Short mmCIF file of C-alpha atoms in Angstrom, two decimals:
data_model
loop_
_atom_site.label_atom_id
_atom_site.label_comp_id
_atom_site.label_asym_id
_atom_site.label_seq_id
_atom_site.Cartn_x
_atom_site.Cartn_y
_atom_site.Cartn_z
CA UNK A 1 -118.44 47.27 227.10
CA UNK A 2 -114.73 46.94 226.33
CA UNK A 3 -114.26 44.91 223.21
CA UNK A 4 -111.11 43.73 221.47
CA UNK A 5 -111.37 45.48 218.66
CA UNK A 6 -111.75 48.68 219.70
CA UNK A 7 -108.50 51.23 219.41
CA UNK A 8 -108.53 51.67 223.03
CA UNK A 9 -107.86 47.80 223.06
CA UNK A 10 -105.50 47.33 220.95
CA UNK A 11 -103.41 50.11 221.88
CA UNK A 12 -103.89 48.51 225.07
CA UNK A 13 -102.43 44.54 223.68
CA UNK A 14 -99.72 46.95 222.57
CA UNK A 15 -98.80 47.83 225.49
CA UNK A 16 -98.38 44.99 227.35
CA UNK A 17 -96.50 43.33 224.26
CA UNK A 18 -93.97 46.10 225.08
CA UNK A 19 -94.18 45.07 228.75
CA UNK A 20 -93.53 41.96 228.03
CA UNK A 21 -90.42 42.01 225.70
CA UNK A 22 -87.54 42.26 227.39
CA UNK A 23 -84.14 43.41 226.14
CA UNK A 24 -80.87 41.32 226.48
CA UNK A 25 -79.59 43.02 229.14
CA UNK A 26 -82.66 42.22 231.23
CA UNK A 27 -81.90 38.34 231.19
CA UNK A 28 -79.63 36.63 233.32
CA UNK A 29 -76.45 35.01 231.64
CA UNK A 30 -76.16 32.05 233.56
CA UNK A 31 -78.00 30.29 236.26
CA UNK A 32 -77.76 27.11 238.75
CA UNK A 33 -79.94 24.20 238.89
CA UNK A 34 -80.59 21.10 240.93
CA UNK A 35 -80.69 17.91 238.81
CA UNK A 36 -81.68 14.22 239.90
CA UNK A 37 -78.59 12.16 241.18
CA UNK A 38 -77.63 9.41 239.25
CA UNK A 39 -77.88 5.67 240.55
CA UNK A 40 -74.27 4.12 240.75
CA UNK A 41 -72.36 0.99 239.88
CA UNK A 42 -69.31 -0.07 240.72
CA UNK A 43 -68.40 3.45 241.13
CA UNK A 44 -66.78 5.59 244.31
CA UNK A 45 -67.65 8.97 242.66
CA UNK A 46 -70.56 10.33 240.80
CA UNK A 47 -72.20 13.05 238.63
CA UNK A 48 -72.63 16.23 240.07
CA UNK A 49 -75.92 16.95 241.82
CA UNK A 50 -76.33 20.73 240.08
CA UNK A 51 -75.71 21.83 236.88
CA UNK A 52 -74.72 25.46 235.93
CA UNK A 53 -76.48 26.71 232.65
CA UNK A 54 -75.66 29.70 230.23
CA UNK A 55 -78.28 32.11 228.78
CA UNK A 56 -76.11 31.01 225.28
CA UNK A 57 -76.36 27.04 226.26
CA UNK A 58 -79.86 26.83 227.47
CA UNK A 59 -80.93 28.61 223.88
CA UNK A 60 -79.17 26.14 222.08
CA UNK A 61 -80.37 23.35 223.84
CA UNK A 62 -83.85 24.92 223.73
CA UNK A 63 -83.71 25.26 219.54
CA UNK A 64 -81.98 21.90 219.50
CA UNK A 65 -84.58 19.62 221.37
CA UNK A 66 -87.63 21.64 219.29
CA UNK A 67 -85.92 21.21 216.23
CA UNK A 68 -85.55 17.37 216.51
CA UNK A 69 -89.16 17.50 217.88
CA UNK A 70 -90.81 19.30 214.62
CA UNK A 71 -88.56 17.32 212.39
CA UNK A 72 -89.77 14.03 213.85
CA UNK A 73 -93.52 15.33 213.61
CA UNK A 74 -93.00 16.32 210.06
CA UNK A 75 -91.54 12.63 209.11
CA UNK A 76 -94.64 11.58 210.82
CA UNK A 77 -96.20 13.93 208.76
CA UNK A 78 -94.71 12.66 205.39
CA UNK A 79 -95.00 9.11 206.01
CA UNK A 80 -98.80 9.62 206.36
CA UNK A 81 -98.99 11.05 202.96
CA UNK A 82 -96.90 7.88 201.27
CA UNK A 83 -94.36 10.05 200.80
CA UNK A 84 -92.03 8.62 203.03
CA UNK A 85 -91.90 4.32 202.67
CA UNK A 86 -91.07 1.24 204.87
CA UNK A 87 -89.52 1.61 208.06
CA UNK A 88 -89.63 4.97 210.31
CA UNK A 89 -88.92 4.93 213.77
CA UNK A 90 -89.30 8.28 215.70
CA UNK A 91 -86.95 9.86 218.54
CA UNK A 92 -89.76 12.49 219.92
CA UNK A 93 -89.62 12.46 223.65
CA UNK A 94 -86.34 11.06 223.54
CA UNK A 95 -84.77 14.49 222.54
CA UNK A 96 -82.97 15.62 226.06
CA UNK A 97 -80.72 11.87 225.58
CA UNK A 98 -79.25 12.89 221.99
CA UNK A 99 -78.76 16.62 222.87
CA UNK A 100 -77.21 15.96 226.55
CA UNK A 101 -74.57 13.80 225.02
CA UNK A 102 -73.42 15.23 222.02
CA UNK A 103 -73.17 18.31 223.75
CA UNK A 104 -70.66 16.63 226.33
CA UNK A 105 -68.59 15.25 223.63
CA UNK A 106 -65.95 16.50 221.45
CA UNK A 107 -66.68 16.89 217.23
CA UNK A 108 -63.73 14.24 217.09
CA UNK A 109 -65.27 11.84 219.46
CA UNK A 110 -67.16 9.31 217.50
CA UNK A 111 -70.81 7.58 218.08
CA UNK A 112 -72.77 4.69 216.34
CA UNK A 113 -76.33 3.82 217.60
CA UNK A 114 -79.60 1.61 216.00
CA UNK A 115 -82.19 2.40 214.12
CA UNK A 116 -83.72 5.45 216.03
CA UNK A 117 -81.12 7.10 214.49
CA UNK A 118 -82.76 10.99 213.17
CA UNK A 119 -82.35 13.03 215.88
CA UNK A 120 -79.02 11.73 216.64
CA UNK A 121 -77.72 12.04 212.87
CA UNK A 122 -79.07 15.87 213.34
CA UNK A 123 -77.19 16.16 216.53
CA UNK A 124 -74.06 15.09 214.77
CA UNK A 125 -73.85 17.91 212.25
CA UNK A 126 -76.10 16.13 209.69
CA UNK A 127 -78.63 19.49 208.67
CA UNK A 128 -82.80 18.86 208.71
CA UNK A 129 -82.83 18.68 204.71
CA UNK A 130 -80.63 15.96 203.94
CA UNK A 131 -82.07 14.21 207.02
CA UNK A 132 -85.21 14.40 205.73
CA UNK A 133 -84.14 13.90 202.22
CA UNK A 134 -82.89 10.60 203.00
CA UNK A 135 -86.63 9.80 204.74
CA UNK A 136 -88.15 10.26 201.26
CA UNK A 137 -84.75 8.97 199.08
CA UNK A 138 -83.71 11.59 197.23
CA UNK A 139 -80.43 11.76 195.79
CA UNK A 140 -80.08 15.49 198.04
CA UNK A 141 -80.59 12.97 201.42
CA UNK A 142 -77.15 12.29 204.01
CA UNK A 143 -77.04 8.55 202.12
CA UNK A 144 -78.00 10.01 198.62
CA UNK A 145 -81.26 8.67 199.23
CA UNK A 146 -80.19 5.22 199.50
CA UNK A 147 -80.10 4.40 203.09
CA UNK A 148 -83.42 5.60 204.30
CA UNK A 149 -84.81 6.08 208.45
CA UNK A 150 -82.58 3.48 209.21
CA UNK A 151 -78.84 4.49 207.63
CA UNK A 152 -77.36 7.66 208.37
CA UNK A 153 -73.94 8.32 208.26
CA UNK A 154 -71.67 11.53 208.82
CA UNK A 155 -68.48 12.89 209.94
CA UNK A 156 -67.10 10.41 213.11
CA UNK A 157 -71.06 8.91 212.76
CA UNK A 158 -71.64 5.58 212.00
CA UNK A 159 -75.54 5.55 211.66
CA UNK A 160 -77.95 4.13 211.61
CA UNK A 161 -78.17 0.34 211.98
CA UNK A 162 -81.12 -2.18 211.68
CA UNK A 163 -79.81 -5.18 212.88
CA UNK A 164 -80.88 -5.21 216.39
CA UNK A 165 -77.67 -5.01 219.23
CA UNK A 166 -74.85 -5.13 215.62
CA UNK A 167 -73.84 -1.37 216.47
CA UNK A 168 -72.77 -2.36 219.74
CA UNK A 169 -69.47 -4.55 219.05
CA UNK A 170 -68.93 -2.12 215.63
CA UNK A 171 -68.38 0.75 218.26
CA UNK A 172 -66.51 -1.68 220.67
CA UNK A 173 -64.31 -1.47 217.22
CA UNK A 174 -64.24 1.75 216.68
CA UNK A 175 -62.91 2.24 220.47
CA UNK A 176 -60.02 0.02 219.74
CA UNK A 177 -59.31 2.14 216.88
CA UNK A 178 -59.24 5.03 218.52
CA UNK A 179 -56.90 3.30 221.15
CA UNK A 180 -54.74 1.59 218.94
CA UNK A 181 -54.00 4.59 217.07
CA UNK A 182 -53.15 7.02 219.93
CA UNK A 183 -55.90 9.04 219.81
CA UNK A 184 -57.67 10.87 222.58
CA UNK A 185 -61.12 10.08 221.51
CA UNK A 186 -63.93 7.90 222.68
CA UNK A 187 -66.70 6.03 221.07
CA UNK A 188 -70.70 6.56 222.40
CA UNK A 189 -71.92 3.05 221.43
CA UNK A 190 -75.41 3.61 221.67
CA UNK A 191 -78.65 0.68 222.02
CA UNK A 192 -82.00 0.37 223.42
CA UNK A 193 -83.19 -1.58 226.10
CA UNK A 194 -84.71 -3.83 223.54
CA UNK A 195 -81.18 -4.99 222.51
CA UNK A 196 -79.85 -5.00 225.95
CA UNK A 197 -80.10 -8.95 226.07
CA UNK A 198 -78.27 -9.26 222.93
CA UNK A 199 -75.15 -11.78 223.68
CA UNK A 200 -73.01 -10.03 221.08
CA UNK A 201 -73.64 -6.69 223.78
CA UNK A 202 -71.92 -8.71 226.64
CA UNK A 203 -69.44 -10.11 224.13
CA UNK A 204 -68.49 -6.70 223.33
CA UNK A 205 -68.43 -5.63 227.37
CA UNK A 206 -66.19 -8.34 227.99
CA UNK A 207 -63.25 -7.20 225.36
CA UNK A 208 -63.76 -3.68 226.03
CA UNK A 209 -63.08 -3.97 229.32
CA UNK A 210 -59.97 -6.47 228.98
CA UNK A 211 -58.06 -3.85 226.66
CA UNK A 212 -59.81 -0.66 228.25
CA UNK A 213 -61.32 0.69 225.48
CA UNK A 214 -62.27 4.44 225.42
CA UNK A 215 -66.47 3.11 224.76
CA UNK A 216 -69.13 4.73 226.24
CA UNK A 217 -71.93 2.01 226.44
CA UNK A 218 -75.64 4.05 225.88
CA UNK A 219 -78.68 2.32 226.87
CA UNK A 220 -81.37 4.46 226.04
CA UNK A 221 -84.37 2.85 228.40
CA UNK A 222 -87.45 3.67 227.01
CA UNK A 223 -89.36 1.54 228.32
CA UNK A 224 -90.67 -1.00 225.56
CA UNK A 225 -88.47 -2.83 223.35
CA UNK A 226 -91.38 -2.70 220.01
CA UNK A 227 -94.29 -3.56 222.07
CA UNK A 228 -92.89 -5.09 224.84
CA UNK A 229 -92.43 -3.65 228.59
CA UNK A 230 -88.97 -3.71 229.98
CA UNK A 231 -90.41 -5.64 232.80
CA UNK A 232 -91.28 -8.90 230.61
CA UNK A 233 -88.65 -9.02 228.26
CA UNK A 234 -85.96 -8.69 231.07
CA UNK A 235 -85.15 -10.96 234.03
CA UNK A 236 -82.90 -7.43 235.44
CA UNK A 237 -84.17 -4.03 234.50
CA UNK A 238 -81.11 -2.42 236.07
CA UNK A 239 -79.43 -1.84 232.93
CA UNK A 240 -77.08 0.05 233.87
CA UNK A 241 -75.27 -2.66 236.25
CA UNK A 242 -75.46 -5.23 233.63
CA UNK A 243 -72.03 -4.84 232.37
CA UNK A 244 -70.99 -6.59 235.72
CA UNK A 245 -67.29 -5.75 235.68
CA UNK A 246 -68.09 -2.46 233.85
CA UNK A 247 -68.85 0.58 236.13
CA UNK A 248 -72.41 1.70 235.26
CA UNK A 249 -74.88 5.12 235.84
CA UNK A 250 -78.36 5.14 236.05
CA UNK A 251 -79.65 8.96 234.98
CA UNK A 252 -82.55 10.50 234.28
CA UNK A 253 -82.86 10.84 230.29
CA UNK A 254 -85.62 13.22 230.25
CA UNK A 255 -83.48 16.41 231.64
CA UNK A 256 -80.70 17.66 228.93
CA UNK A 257 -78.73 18.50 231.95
CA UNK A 258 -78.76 15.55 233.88
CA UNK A 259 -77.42 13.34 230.56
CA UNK A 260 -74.44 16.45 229.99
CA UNK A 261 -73.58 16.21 233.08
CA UNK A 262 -73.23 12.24 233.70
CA UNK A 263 -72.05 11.73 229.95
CA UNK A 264 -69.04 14.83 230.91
CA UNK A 265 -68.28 12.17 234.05
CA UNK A 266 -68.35 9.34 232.24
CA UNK A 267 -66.13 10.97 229.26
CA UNK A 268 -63.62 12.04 231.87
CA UNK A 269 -63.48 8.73 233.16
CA UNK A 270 -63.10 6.73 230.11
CA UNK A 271 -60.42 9.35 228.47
CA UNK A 272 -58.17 9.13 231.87
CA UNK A 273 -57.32 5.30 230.80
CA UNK A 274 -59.96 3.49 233.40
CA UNK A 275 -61.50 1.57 230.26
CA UNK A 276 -65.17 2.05 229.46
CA UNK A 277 -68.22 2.51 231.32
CA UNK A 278 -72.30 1.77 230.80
CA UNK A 279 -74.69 4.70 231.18
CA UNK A 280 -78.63 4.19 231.15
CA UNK A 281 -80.76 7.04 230.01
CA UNK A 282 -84.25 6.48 231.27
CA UNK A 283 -86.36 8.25 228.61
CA UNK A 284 -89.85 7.39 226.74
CA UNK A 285 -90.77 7.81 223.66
CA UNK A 286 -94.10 9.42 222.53
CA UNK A 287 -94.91 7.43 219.14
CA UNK A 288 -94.52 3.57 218.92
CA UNK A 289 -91.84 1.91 218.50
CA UNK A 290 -92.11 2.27 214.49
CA UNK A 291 -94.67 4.11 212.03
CA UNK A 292 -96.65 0.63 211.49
CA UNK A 293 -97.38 0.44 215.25
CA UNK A 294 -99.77 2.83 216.76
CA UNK A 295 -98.14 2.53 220.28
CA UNK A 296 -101.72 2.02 222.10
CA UNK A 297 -102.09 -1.47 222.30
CA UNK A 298 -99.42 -2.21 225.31
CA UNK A 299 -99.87 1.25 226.61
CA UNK A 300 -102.81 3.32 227.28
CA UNK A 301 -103.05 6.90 225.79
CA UNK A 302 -103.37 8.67 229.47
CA UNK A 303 -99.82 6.69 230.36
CA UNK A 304 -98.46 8.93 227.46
CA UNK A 305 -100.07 12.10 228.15
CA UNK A 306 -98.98 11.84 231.74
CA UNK A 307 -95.13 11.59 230.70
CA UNK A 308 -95.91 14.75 228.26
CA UNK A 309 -97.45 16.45 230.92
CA UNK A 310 -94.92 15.88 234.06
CA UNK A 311 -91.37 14.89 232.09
CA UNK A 312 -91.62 16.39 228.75
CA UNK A 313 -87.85 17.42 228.29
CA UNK A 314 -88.61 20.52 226.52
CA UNK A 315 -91.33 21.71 229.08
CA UNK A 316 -88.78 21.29 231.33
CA UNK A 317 -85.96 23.23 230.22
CA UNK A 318 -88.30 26.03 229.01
CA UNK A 319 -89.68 26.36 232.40
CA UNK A 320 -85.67 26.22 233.31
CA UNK A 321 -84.78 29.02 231.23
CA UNK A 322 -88.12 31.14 232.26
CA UNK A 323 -88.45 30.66 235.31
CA UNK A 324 -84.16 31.42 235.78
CA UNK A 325 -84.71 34.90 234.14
CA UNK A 326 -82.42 32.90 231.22
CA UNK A 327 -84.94 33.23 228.52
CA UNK A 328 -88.75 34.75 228.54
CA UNK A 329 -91.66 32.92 227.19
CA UNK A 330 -91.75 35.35 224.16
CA UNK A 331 -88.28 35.05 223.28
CA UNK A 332 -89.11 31.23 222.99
CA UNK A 333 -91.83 31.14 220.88
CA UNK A 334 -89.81 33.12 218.22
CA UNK A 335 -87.72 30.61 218.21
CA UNK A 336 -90.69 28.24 217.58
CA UNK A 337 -91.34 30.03 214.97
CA UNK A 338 -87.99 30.06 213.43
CA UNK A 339 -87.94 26.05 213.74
CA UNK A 340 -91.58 25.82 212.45
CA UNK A 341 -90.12 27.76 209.43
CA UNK A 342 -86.20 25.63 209.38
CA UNK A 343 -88.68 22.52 209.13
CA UNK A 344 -90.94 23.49 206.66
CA UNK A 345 -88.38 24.57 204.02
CA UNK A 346 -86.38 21.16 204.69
CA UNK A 347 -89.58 19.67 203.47
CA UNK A 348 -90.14 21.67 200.49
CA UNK A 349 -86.53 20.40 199.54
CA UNK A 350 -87.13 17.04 200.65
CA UNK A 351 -90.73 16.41 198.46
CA UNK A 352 -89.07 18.38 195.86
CA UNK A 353 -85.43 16.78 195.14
CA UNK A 354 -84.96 14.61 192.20
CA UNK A 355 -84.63 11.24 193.25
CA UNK A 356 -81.27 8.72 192.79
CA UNK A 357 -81.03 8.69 188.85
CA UNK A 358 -80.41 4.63 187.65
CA UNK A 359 -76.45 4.87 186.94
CA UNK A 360 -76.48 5.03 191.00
CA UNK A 361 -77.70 1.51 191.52
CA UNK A 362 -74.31 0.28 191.40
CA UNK A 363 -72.24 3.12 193.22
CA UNK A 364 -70.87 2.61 196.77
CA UNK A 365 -70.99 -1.32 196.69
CA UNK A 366 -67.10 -1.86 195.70
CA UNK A 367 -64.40 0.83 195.57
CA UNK A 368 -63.44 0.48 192.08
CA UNK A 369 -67.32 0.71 190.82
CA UNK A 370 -70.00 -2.39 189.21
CA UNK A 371 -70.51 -3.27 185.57
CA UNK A 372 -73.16 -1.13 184.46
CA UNK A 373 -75.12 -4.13 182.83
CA UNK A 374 -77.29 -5.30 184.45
CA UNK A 375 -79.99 -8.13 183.60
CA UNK A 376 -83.23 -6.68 182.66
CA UNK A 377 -85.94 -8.08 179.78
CA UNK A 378 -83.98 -7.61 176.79
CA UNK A 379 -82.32 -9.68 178.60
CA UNK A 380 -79.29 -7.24 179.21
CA UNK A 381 -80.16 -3.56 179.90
CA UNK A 382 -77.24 -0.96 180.03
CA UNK A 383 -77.65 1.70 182.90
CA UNK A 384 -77.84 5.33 181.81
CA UNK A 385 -74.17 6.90 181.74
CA UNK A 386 -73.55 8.87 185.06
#
């Protein structure tokens, strides 16, 4: 009888370890795939129908996506254990719309979005530890531990922003900026469908499109705005035509490469002067809508695991990169492994950072700095010096 753990068997595993690693040189360096077309409005040319991938680009987008994944689950995680408070809204599932974009864009382009805002803060050069930092408000976190899930902010990044729709006319702003000033930037002024009946949206539309503004309207579709479907909260589910006057693409937010691709057309559009243009991103998201709600009550648990098992984005590129010769299955789960370990040291610093001290309770409100007395029981308490 042949058992495991005799030597024969092992030298046997060994072997076919070896057989299965593959040197560099064995893997393709770029391949060719065929991606969904993209629904048009108002438009006479469209996204490309195939997308070209690198060995280089496909691993990036690989560690990217799992890394926003296993941070997500880890907030999830956290929150569970109290040590993360109040609001927490989750992007896992939704990974494929923040990596597609921001790798279309230039680091000088800018981008402002809601509330869903962690994966996209990591996207924009904001690293796992102060993201998660900022979850449990330590003074180590992207906001020194002030802003929490809902207020990240970084380098041409303008969070993070809980009032439902308010990011969209603040990057309608930051458009006119750009404009105004010469530059050759744009502005992704991401929403959800949720917000998409907002009136301060279509206010927005209308003045970006009267002074072309370089603004790249987002609408990340994910089907339920909190607990409701798209289909009750919405008299036209076509977001993407909804800026009437506005040229508008409909693309499939679940594959990284069918959001580069459309946001690269849509960036190429908006920077040669034609004014903005409205992109939906049909995604899903796996957890509710927040941490409070357990996501089941509008939606039943085999909807979900049939989007995990037939669009999961990072199923799909990892077949992509497999099945292309790109990447090999092994070569993939090390990099698991190496995000497994990325997230789990971001945590250690995260539960393990010294939170705000007092003499920070009046920082960053005016540019010149509070009194530090404030009213306490004495009745006046002075802060502790900084």
């Amino acid at each position: 009888m042949f058992l495991p753990g005799r030597p024969l068997a092992r030298r046997a595993l060994r072997l076919l370890r070896n057989l299965g690693a593959r040197s560099f040189a064995d893997f393709a360096s770029e391949a060719t795939f065929d991606i969904k077309p993209c629904l048009l409005h108002g438009l006479e040319s469209a996204p490309p129908i195939s997308a070209s991938m690198s060995r280089e680009d496909g691993l990036l987008y690989y560690k990217q996506m799992q890394t926003i994944r296993r941070m997500e689950l880890k907030a999830d995680q956290l929150y569970k254990q109290k040590v993360i408070r109040g609001f927490c809204h989750l992007y896992d599932g939704q990974e494929a719309c923040g990596v597609g974009i921001e790798n279309a864009i230039k680091p000088t382009d800018h981008l402002i979005t809601a509330y869903r805002v962690h994966g996209i803060a990591y996207m924009r050069g904001i690293p796992v530890k102060s993201i998660l930092s900022e979850l449990t408000g330590r003074q180590g976190g992207c906001a020194k531990g002030k802003g929490g899930s809902m207020h990240m902010y970084g380098q041409n990044f303008y969070g993070g922003n809980g009032i439902v729709g308010a990011q969209v006319p603040l990057g309608a702003g930051v458009a006119f900026a750009q404009k105004y000033q010469g530059f050759d930037s744009l502005c992704v002024a991401m929403y959800g469908d949720g917000a998409a009946n907002q009136g301060q949206i279509f206010e927005a539309f209308n003045m970006s499109y009267l002074w072309s503004l370089p603004c790249l309207f987002v609408c990340e579709n994910n089907q339920y705005g909190m607990g409701t479907a798209v289909e009750r909260a919405s008299a036209n589910i076509d977001y993407y035509q909804r800026g009437d006057y506005i040229p508008g693409i409909k693309v499939d937010g679940m594959d990284v490469l069918c959001v580069r691709e459309a946001t690269k057309f849509a960036a190429d559009y908006i920077r040669s002067g034609k004014g903005p243009m409205l992109m939906e991103l049909e995604t899903y998201r796996y957890h509710g809508h927040s941490m409070s709600d357990p996501g089941i009550s509008y939606r039943t648990r085999e909807e979900i695991k049939e989007v995990r098992s037939k669009s999961d984005p990072i199923s799909l590129l990892r077949d992509r990169l497999v099945g292309s010769g790109l990447s090999s299955v092994e070569e993939l789960k090390e990099i698991d492994v190496e995000v497994r370990r990325e997230i789990e040291e971001a945590s250690q610093f995260a539960t393990s950072d010294p939170e705000p001290p007092l003499s920070d309770l009046t920082t960053h409100i005016y540019q010149t700095g509070l009194n530090s007395r404030i009213r306490g029981i004495t009745p006046w308490q002075q802060l502790a010096a900084a």
